[in-house]
C-alpha atoms as an extended CHARMM CRD file, in Angstrom:
* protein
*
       262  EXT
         1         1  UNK       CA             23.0790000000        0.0110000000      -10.4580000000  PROA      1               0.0000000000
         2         2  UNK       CA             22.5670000000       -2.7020000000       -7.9710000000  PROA      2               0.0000000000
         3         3  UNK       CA             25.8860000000       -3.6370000000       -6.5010000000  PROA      3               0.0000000000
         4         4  UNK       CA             25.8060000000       -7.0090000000       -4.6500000000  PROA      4               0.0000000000
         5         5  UNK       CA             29.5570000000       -6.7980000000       -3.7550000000  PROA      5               0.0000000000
         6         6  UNK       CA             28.8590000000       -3.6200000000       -2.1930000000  PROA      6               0.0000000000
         7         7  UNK       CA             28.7490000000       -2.4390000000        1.5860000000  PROA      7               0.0000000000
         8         8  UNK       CA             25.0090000000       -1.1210000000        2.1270000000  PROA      8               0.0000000000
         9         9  UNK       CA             24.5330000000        2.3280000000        2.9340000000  PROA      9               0.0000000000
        10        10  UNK       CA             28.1880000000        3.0070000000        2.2620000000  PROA      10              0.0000000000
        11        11  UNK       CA             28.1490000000        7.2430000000        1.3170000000  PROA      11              0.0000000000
        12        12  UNK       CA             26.4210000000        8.1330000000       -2.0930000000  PROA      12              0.0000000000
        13        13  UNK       CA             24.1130000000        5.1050000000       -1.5970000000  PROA      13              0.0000000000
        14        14  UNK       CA             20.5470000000        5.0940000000       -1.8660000000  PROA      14              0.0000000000
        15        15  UNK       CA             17.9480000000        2.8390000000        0.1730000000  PROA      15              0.0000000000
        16        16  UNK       CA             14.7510000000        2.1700000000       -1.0980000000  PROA      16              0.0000000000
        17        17  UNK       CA             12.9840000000        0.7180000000        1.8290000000  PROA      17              0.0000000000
        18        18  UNK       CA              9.5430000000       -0.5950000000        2.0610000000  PROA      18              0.0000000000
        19        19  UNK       CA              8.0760000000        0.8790000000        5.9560000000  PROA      19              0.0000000000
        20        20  UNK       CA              5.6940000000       -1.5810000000        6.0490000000  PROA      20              0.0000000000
        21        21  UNK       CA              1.8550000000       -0.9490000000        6.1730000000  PROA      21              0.0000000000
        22        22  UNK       CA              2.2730000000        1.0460000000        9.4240000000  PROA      22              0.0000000000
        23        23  UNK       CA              3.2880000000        0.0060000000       12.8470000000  PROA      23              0.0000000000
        24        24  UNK       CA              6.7730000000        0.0080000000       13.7760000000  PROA      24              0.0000000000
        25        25  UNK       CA              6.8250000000       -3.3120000000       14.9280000000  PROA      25              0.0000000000
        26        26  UNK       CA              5.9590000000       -4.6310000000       11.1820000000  PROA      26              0.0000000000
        27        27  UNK       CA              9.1080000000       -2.3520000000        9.4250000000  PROA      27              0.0000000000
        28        28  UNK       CA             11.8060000000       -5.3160000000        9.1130000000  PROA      28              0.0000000000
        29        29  UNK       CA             15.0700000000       -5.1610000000       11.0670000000  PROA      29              0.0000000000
        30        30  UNK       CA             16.7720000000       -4.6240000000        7.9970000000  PROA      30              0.0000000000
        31        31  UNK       CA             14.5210000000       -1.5790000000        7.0080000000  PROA      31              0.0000000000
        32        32  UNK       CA             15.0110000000       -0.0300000000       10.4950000000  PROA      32              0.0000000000
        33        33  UNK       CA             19.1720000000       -0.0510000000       10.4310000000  PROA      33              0.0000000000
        34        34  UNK       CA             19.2330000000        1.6030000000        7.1290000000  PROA      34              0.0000000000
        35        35  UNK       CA             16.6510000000        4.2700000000        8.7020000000  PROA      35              0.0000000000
        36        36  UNK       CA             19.0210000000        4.2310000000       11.9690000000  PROA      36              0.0000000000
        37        37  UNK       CA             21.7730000000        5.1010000000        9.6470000000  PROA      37              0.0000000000
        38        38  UNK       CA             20.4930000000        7.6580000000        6.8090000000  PROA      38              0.0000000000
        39        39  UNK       CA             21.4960000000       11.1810000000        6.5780000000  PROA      39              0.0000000000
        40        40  UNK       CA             19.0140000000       11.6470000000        4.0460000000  PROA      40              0.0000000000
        41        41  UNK       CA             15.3280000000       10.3330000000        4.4350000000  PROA      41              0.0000000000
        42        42  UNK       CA             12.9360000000       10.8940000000        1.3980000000  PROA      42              0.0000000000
        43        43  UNK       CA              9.6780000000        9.5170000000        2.8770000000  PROA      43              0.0000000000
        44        44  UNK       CA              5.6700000000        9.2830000000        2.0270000000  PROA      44              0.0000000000
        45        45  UNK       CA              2.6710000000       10.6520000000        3.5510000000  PROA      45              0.0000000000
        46        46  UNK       CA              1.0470000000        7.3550000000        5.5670000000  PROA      46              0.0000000000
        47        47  UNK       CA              4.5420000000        6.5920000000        7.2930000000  PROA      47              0.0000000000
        48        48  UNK       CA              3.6700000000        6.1740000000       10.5270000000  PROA      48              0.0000000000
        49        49  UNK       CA              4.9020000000        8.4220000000       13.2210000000  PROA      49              0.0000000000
        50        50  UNK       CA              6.9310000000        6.1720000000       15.1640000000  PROA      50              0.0000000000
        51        51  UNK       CA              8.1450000000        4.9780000000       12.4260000000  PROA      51              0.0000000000
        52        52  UNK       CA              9.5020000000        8.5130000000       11.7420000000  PROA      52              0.0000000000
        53        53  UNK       CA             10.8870000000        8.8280000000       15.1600000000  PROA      53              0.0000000000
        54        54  UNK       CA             13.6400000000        6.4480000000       14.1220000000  PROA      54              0.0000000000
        55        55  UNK       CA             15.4430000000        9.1970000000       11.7370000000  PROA      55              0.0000000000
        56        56  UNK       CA             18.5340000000       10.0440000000       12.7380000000  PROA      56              0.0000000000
        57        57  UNK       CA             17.7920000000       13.9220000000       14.6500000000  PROA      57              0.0000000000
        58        58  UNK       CA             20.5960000000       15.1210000000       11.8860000000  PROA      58              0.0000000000
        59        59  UNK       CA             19.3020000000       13.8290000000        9.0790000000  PROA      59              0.0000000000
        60        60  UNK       CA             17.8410000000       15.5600000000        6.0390000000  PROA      60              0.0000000000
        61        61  UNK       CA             14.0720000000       14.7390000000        6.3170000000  PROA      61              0.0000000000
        62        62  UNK       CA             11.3690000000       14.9870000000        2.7900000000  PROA      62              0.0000000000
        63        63  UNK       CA              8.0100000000       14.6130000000        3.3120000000  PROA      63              0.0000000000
        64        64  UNK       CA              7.0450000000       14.2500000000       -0.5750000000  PROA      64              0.0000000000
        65        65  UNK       CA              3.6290000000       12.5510000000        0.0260000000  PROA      65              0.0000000000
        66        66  UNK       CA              0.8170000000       12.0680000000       -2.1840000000  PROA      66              0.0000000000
        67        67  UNK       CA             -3.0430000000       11.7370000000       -1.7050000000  PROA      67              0.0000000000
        68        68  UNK       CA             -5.9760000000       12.1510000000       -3.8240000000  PROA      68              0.0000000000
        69        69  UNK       CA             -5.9320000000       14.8320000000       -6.0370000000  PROA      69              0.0000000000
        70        70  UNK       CA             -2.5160000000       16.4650000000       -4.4710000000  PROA      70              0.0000000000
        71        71  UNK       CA              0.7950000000       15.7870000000       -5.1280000000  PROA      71              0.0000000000
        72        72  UNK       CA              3.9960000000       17.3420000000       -2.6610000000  PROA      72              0.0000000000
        73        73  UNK       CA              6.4090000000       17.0350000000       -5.5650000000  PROA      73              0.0000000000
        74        74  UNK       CA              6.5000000000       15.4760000000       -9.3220000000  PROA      74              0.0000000000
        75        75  UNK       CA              7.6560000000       11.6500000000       -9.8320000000  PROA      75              0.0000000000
        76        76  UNK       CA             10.8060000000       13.5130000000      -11.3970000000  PROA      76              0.0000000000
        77        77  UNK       CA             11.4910000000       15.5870000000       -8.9790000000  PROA      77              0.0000000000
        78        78  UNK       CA             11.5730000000       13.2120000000       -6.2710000000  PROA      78              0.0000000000
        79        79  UNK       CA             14.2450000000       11.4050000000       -8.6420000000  PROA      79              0.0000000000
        80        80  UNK       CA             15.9440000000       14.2140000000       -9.0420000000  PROA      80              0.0000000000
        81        81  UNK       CA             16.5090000000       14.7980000000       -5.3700000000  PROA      81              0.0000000000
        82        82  UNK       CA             17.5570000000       10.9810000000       -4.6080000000  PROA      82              0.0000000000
        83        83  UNK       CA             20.1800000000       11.1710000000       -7.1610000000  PROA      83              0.0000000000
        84        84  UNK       CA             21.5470000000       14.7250000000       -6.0720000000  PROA      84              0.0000000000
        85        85  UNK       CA             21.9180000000       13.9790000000       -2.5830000000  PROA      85              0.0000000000
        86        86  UNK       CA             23.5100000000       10.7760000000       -3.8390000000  PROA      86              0.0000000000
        87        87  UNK       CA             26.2450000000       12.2590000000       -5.8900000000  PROA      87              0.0000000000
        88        88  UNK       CA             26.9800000000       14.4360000000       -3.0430000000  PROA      88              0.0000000000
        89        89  UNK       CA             27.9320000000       11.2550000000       -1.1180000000  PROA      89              0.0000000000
        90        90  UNK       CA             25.2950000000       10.8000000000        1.0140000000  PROA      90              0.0000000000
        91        91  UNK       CA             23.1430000000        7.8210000000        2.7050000000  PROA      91              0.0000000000
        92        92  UNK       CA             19.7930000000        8.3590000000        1.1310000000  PROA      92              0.0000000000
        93        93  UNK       CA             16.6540000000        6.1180000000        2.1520000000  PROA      93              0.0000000000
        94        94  UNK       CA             14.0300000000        6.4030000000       -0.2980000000  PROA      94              0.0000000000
        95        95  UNK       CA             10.9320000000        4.9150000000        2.9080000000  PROA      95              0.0000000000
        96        96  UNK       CA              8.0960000000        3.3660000000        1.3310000000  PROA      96              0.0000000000
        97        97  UNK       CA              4.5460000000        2.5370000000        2.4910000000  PROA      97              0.0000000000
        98        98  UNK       CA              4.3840000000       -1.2880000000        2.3220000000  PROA      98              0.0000000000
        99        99  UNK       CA              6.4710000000       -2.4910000000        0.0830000000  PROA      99              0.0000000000
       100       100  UNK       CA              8.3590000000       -0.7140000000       -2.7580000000  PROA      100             0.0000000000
       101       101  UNK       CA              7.3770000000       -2.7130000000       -5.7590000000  PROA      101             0.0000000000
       102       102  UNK       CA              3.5300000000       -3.4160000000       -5.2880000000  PROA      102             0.0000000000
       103       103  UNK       CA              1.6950000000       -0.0170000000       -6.5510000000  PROA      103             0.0000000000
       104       104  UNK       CA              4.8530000000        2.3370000000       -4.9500000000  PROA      104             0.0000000000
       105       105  UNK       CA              6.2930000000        3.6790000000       -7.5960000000  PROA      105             0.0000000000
       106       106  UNK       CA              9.6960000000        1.8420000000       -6.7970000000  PROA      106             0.0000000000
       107       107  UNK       CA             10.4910000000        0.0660000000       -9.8850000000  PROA      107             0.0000000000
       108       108  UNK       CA             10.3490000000        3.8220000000      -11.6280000000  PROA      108             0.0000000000
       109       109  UNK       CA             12.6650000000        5.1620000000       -8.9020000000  PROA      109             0.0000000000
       110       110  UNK       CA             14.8990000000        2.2970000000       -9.3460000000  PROA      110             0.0000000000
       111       111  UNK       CA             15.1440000000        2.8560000000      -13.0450000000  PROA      111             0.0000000000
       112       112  UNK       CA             15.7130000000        6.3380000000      -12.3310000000  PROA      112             0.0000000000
       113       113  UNK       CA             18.6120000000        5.4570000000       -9.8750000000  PROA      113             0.0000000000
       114       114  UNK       CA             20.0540000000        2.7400000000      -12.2580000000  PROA      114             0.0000000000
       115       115  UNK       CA             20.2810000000        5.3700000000      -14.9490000000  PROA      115             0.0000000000
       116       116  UNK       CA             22.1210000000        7.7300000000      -12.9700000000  PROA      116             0.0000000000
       117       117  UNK       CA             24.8830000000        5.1100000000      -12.1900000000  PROA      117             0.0000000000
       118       118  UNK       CA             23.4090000000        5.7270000000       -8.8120000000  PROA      118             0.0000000000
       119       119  UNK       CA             24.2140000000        2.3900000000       -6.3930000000  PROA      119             0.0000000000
       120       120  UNK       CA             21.2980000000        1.3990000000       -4.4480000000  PROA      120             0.0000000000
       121       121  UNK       CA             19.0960000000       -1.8790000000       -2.5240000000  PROA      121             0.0000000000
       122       122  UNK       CA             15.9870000000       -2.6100000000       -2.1690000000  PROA      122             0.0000000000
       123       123  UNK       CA             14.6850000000       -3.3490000000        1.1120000000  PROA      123             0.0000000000
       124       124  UNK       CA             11.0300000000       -5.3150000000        0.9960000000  PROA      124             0.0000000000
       125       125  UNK       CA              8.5180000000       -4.1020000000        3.2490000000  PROA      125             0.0000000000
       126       126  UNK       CA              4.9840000000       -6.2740000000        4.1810000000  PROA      126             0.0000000000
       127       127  UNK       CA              2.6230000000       -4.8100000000        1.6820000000  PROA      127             0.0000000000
       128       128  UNK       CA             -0.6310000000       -3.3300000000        2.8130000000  PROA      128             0.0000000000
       129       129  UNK       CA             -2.2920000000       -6.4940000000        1.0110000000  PROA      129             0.0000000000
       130       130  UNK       CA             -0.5930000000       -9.0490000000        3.0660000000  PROA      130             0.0000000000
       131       131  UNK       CA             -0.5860000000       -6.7060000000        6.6170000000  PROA      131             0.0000000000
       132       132  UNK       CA             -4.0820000000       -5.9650000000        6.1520000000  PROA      132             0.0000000000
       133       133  UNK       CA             -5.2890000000       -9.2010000000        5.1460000000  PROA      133             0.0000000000
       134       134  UNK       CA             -3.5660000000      -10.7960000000        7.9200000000  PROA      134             0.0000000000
       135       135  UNK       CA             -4.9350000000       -8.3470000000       10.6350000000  PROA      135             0.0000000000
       136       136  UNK       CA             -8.5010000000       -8.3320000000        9.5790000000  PROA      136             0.0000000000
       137       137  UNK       CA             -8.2130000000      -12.1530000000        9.6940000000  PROA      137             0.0000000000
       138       138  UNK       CA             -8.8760000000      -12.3040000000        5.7530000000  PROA      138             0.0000000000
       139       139  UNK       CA             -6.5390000000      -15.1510000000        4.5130000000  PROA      139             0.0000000000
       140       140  UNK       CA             -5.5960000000      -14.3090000000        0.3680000000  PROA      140             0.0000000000
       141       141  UNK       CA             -6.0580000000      -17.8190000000       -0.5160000000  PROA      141             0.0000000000
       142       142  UNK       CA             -7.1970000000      -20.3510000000        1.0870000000  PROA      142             0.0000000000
       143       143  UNK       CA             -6.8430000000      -24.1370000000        0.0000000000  PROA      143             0.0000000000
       144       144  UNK       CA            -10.0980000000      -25.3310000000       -1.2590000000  PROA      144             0.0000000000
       145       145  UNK       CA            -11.6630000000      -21.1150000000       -1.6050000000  PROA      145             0.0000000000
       146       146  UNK       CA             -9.4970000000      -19.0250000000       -3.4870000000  PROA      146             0.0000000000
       147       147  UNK       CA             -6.0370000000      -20.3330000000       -5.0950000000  PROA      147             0.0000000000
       148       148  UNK       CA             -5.5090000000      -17.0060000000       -6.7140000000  PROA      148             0.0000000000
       149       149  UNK       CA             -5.1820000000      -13.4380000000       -5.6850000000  PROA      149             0.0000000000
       150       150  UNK       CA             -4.8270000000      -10.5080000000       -7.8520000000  PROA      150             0.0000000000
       151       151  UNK       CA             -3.6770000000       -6.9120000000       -6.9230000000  PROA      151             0.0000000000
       152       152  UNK       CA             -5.6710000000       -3.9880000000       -8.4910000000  PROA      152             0.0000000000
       153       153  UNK       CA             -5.3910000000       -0.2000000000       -7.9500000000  PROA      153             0.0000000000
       154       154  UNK       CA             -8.7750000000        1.1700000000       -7.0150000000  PROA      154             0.0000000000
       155       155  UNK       CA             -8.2970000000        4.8090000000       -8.0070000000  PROA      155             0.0000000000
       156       156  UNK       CA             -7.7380000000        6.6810000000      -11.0840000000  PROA      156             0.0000000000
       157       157  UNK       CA             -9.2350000000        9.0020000000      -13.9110000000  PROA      157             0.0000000000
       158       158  UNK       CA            -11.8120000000        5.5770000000      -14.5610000000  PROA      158             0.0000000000
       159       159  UNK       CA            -10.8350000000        3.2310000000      -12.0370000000  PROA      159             0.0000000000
       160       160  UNK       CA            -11.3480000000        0.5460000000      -14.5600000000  PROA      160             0.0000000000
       161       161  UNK       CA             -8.9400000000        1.1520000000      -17.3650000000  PROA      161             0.0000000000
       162       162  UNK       CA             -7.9130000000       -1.8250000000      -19.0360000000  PROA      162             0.0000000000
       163       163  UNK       CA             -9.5070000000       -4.2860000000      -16.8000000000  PROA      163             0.0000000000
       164       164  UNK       CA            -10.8750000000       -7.5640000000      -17.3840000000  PROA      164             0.0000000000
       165       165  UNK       CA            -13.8420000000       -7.7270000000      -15.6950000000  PROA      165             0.0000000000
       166       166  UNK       CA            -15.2980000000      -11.1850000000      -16.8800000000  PROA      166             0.0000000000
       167       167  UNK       CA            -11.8850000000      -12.7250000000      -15.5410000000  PROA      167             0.0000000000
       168       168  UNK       CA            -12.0570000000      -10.9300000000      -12.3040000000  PROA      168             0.0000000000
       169       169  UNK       CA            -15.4380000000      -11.7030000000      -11.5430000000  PROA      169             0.0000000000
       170       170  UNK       CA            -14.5980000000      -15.6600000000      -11.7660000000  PROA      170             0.0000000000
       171       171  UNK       CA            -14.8200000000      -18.0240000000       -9.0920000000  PROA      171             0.0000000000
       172       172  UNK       CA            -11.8660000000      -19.0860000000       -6.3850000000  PROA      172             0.0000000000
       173       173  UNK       CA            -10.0250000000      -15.8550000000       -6.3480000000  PROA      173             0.0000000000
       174       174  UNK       CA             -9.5410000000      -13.1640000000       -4.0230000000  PROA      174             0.0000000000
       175       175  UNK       CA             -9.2020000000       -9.4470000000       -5.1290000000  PROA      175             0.0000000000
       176       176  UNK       CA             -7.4000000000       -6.9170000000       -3.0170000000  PROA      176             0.0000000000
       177       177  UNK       CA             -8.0650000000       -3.2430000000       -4.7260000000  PROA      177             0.0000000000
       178       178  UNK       CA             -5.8240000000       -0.8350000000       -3.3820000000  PROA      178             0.0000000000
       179       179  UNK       CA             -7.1490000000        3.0240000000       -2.6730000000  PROA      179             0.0000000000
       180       180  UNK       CA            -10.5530000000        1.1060000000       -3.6890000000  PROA      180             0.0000000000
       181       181  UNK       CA            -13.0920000000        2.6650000000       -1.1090000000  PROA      181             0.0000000000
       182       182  UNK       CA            -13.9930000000        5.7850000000       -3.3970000000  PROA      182             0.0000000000
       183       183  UNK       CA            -14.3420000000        3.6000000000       -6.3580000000  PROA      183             0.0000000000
       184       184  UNK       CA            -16.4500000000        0.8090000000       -4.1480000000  PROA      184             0.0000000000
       185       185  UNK       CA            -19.6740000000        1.3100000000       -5.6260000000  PROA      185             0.0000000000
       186       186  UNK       CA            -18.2510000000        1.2780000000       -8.8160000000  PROA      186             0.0000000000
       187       187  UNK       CA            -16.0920000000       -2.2900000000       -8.3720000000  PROA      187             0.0000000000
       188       188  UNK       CA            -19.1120000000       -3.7320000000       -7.1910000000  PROA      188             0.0000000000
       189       189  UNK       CA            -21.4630000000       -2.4560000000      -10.1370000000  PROA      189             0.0000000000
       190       190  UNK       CA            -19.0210000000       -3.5780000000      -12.5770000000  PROA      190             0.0000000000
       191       191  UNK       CA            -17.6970000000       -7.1850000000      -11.2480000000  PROA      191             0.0000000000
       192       192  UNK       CA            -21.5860000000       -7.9990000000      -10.0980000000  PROA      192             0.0000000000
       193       193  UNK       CA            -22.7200000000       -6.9900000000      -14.1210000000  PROA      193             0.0000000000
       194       194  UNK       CA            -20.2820000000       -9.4170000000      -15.1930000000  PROA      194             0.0000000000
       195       195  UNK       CA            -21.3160000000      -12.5200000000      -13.0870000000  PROA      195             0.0000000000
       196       196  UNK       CA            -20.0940000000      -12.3420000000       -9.7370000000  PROA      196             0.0000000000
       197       197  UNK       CA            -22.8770000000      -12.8100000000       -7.1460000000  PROA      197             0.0000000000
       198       198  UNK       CA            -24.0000000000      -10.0320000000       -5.1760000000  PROA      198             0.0000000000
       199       199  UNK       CA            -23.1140000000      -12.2010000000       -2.0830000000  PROA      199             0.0000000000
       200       200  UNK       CA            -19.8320000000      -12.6690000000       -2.4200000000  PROA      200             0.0000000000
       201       201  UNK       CA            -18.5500000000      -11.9820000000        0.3890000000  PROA      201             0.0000000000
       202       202  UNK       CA            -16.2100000000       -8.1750000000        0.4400000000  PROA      202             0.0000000000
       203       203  UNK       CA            -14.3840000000       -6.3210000000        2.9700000000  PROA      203             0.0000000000
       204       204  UNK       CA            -13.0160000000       -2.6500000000        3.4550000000  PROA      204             0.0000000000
       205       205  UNK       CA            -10.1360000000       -2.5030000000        5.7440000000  PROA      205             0.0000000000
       206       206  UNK       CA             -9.5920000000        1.0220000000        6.8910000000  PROA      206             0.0000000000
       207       207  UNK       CA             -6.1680000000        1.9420000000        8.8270000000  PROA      207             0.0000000000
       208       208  UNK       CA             -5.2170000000       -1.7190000000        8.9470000000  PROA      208             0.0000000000
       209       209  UNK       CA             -2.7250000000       -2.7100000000       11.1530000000  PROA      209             0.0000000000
       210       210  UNK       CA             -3.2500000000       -0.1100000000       13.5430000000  PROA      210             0.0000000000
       211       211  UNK       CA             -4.7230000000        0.6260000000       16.7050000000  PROA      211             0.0000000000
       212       212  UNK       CA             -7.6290000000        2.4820000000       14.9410000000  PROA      212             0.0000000000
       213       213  UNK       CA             -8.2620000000       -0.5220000000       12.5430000000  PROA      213             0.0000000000
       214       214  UNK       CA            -11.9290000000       -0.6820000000       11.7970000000  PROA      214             0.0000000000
       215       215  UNK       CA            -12.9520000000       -4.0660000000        9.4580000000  PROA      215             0.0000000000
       216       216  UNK       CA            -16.3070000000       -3.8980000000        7.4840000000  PROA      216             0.0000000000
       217       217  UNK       CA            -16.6280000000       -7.3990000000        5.9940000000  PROA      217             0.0000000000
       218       218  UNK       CA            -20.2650000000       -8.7660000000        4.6890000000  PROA      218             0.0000000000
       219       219  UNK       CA            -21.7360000000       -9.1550000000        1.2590000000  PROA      219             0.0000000000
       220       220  UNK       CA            -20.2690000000       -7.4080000000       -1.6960000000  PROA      220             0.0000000000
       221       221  UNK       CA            -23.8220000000       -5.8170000000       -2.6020000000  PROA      221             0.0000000000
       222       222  UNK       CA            -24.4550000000       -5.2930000000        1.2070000000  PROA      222             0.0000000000
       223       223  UNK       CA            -20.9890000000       -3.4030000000        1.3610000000  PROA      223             0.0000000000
       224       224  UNK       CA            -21.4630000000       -0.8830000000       -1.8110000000  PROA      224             0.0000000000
       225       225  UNK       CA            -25.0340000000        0.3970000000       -0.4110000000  PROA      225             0.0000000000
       226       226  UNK       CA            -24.1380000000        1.0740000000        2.9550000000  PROA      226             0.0000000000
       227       227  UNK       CA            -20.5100000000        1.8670000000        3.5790000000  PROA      227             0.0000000000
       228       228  UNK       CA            -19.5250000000        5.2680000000        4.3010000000  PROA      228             0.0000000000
       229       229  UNK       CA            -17.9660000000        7.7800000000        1.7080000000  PROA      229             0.0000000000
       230       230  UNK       CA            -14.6680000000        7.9000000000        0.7200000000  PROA      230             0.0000000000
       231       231  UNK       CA            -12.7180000000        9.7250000000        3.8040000000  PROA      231             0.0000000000
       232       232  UNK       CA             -9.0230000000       10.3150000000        5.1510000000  PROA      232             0.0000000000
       233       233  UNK       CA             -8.3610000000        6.9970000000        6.3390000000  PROA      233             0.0000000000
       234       234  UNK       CA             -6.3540000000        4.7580000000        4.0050000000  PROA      234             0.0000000000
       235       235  UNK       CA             -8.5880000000        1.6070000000        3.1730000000  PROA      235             0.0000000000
       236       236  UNK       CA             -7.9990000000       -1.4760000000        1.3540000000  PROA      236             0.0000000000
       237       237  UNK       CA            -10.6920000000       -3.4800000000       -0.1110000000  PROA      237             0.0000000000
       238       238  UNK       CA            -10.5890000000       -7.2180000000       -0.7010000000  PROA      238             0.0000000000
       239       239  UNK       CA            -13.3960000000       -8.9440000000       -2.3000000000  PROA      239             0.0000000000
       240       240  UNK       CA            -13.4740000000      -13.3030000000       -2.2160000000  PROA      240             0.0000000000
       241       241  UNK       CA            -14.6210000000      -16.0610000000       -0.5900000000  PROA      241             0.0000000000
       242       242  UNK       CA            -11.8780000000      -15.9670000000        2.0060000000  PROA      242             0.0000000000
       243       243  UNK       CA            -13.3300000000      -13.2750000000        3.6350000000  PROA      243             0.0000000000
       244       244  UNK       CA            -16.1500000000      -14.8910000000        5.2630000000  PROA      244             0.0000000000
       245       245  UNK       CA            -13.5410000000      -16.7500000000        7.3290000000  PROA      245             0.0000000000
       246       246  UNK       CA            -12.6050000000      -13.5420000000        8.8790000000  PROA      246             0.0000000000
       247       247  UNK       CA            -14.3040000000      -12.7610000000       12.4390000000  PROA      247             0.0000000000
       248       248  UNK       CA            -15.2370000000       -9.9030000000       11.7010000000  PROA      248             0.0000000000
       249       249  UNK       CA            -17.4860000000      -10.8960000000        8.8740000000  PROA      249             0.0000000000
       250       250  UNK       CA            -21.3210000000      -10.5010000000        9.1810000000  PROA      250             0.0000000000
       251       251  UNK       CA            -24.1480000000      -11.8280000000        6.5070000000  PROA      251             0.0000000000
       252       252  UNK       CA            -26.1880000000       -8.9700000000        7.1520000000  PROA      252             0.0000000000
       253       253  UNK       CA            -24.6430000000       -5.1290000000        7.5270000000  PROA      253             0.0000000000
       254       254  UNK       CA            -24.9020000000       -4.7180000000       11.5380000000  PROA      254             0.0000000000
       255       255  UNK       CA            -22.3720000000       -2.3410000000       12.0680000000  PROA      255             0.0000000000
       256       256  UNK       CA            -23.0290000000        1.7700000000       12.6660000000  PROA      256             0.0000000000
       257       257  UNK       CA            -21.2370000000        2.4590000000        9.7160000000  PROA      257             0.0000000000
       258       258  UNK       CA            -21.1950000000        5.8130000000        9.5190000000  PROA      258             0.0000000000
       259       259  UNK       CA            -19.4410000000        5.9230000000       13.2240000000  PROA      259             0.0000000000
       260       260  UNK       CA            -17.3580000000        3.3830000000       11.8660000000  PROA      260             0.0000000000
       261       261  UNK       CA            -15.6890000000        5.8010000000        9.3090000000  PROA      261             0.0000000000
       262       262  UNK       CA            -15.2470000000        8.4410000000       11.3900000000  PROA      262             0.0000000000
């Protein structure tokens, strides 16, 4: 249960705390004293490493990570351990990439907490939308371009289940798919067969926020032929008129992009 009258991070309390999209100086002072204070710290694979360096030397550290195709431990099982660690009156911080709620998996881990009677917060972190929309330049609307944005995950058995593609492919709107770049080709095939031009303009944003950032922004149908395979990097990609107001944005592919994904 969420206890408003309570004192954070008191013992048997549980954290769930968004880490931001990577650098330590985007984790929010808020999300860095309940880090400075855990005893337990539950955390995903893309936290960053300074980030990490923040834990408490005597704390309890999981790394219960997932990528494509591989999973460290079960959504239940990461539940499991929250609440257990919890009962046994300990300061728990469930860390986050970005922010809990958008495609983390923290509303089910709040459910999970709420029915264990288990008293937690939730600590917002900037999502890898807004962090890596921001750093590319790429505004996610844009009076007068796009007065809508919609979040999408990229990945999955399909990639497509249940979408509406004749409303995504409309006008004045900026999509931001989430673990998109294996599915690129795909998006693009899909949204350009349902009316958006191939020249819209699109933009894969690989390790955004961070020193390694590499932005490959030009038109949609440009993008899908020549951007580079799916790799290890975490990418986001954001498709919209906005994107041609970012600098890195070319009308023609100019870029080495196979160097570029490295």
């Amino acid at each position: 249960m969420l206890l408003e009258a309570a004192v954070p991070m008191a013992p048997g309390w549980v954290s769930i705390v968004g880490a931001g999209p990577g650098p330590l100086d985007l984790l929010t002072l808020r999300a860095l004293d309940r880090l400075r204070r855990a005893e337990v710290v539950i955390h995903d694979r893309l936290i960053g490493a300074d980030i990490l360096a923040e834990i408490p030397a005597q704390a309890l550290r999981y790394d219960v990570g997932k990528a494509r195709g591989r999973h460290t431990l079960p959504q239940s099982d990461i539940h499991a351990l929250m609440v257990a660690h919890a009962r046994a009156g300990r300061r728990v911080v469930r860390l986050k990439g970005g922010d809990p709620f958008i495609f983390g998996r923290g509303g089910e881990e709040m459910q999970a907490l709420c029915a264990a009677a288990v008293p937690f917060e939730i600590v917002p972190g900037v999502s890898a939308a807004q962090g890596c929309g921001a750093a590319a330049g790429i505004p996610l609307t844009q009076r007068g371009l796009a007065s809508l944005c919609v979040f999408l995950p990229g990945h999955g058995d399909s990639g497509d289940v249940g979408y509406d593609w004749a409303a995504l492919a409309r006008p004045a709107q900026t999509l931001v798919f989430y673990m998109g770049v294996a599915r690129l080709a795909r998006i693009a095939e899909r949204l350009m067969a349902h009316g958006l031009p191939p020249d819209t303009p699109a933009a894969l944003v690989l390790d955004g926020t961070r020193p390694t950032q590499t932005v490959l922004a030009c038109p949609l149908q440009v993008l899908a032929s020549q951007a580079p395979p799916y790799g290890p990097r975490p990418g986001l990609l954001i498709i919209g008129p906005t994107v041609a107001l970012s600098p890195h944005y070319r009308a023609q592919a100019a870029a080495p992009w196979e160097e570029l994904a490295r």
